[in-house]
Short mmCIF file of C-alpha atoms in Angstrom, two decimals:
data_model
loop_
_atom_site.label_atom_id
_atom_site.label_comp_id
_atom_site.label_asym_id
_atom_site.label_seq_id
_atom_site.Cartn_x
_atom_site.Cartn_y
_atom_site.Cartn_z
CA MET A 30 -51.35 -28.87 51.68
CA PRO A 31 -49.29 -27.48 54.57
CA GLY A 32 -45.38 -27.19 53.31
CA ASP A 33 -46.92 -26.57 50.04
CA SER A 34 -45.81 -22.63 48.82
CA LEU A 35 -49.54 -21.75 47.46
CA HIS A 36 -50.68 -23.05 51.20
CA VAL A 37 -52.26 -19.69 53.17
CA SER A 38 -53.67 -19.97 56.56
CA ILE A 39 -56.29 -17.43 57.12
CA ASN A 40 -58.10 -16.54 60.26
CA ASN A 41 -61.55 -16.12 58.83
CA LYS A 42 -62.82 -15.77 62.48
CA ALA A 43 -60.47 -12.60 63.28
CA VAL A 44 -62.75 -9.96 62.02
CA THR A 45 -65.50 -11.34 64.58
CA GLN A 46 -63.39 -12.07 67.47
CA ASN A 47 -61.84 -8.51 67.23
CA THR A 48 -64.90 -6.54 66.77
CA TYR A 49 -66.43 -4.66 69.70
CA ASP A 50 -69.69 -2.76 69.98
CA ALA A 51 -68.17 -0.27 72.57
CA ILE A 52 -64.57 0.58 73.84
CA VAL A 53 -64.55 1.87 76.98
CA VAL A 54 -61.03 3.72 77.74
CA GLY A 55 -59.88 3.71 81.51
CA SER A 56 -61.90 1.30 84.28
CA GLY A 57 -62.04 4.18 86.93
CA ILE A 58 -65.29 5.13 88.30
CA SER A 59 -66.91 6.38 85.01
CA GLY A 60 -65.26 4.04 82.81
CA GLY A 61 -66.04 0.79 84.87
CA TRP A 62 -69.66 1.90 85.43
CA ALA A 63 -70.30 2.81 81.58
CA ALA A 64 -68.39 -0.77 80.54
CA LYS A 65 -71.24 -2.44 82.94
CA GLU A 66 -74.20 -0.46 81.83
CA LEU A 67 -73.11 -1.66 78.01
CA CYS A 68 -72.43 -5.17 79.30
CA GLU A 69 -75.82 -5.43 80.82
CA LYS A 70 -77.33 -4.10 77.48
CA GLY A 71 -75.62 -6.77 75.74
CA LEU A 72 -73.18 -4.85 73.62
CA LYS A 73 -69.46 -6.64 72.84
CA THR A 74 -67.17 -4.48 75.21
CA LEU A 75 -63.68 -4.19 75.45
CA VAL A 76 -62.33 -2.00 78.50
CA LEU A 77 -58.47 -0.47 77.88
CA GLU A 78 -56.34 0.45 81.23
CA ARG A 79 -53.17 1.50 81.33
CA GLY A 80 -52.82 1.28 85.35
CA ARG A 81 -51.26 -1.50 87.66
CA ASP A 82 -53.14 -4.71 88.39
CA VAL A 83 -55.02 -4.23 91.24
CA VAL A 84 -55.65 -7.36 93.17
CA HIS A 85 -59.09 -7.81 94.85
CA VAL A 86 -59.16 -7.23 98.55
CA LYS A 87 -55.15 -7.50 99.16
CA ASP A 88 -54.95 -3.96 97.22
CA TYR A 89 -57.69 -2.11 98.95
CA THR A 90 -55.58 -0.82 101.87
CA GLY A 91 -57.89 1.59 103.59
CA THR A 92 -61.18 -0.26 103.45
CA THR A 93 -61.32 -1.96 106.57
CA LYS A 94 -60.06 1.09 108.47
CA ASP A 95 -62.16 3.46 110.74
CA PRO A 96 -62.39 7.05 109.54
CA TRP A 97 -59.73 8.04 112.59
CA GLU A 98 -57.36 5.74 111.33
CA LEU A 99 -56.99 7.17 107.95
CA ASP A 100 -54.68 10.21 107.01
CA HIS A 101 -56.52 13.47 107.82
CA HIS A 102 -59.17 11.50 109.69
CA GLY A 103 -61.62 11.73 106.89
CA GLN A 104 -61.43 15.73 106.66
CA LEU A 105 -60.16 17.89 103.69
CA THR A 106 -56.52 18.82 104.31
CA GLU A 107 -55.91 22.60 104.22
CA ARG A 108 -54.20 24.38 101.65
CA LYS A 109 -50.72 25.53 101.89
CA GLY A 110 -49.93 29.26 101.56
CA ARG A 111 -53.21 30.29 103.06
#
């Protein structure tokens, strides 16, 4: 009974709830693609990300700019010291 010193609450689902077929570290271009592919194949996938939370659309500041509006106009910069 609850309150009884012999009563122990055990989460029997903990193993299945916290078990993954694949763990992807980083959601950059490669990690994001890998996670997508693994999920599409039916694997239970966990993605770990250390970076800041990116808000869709709001945090993509350069996507609506034309190339001439970007720093360096879309060209490679020259290396200093040449």
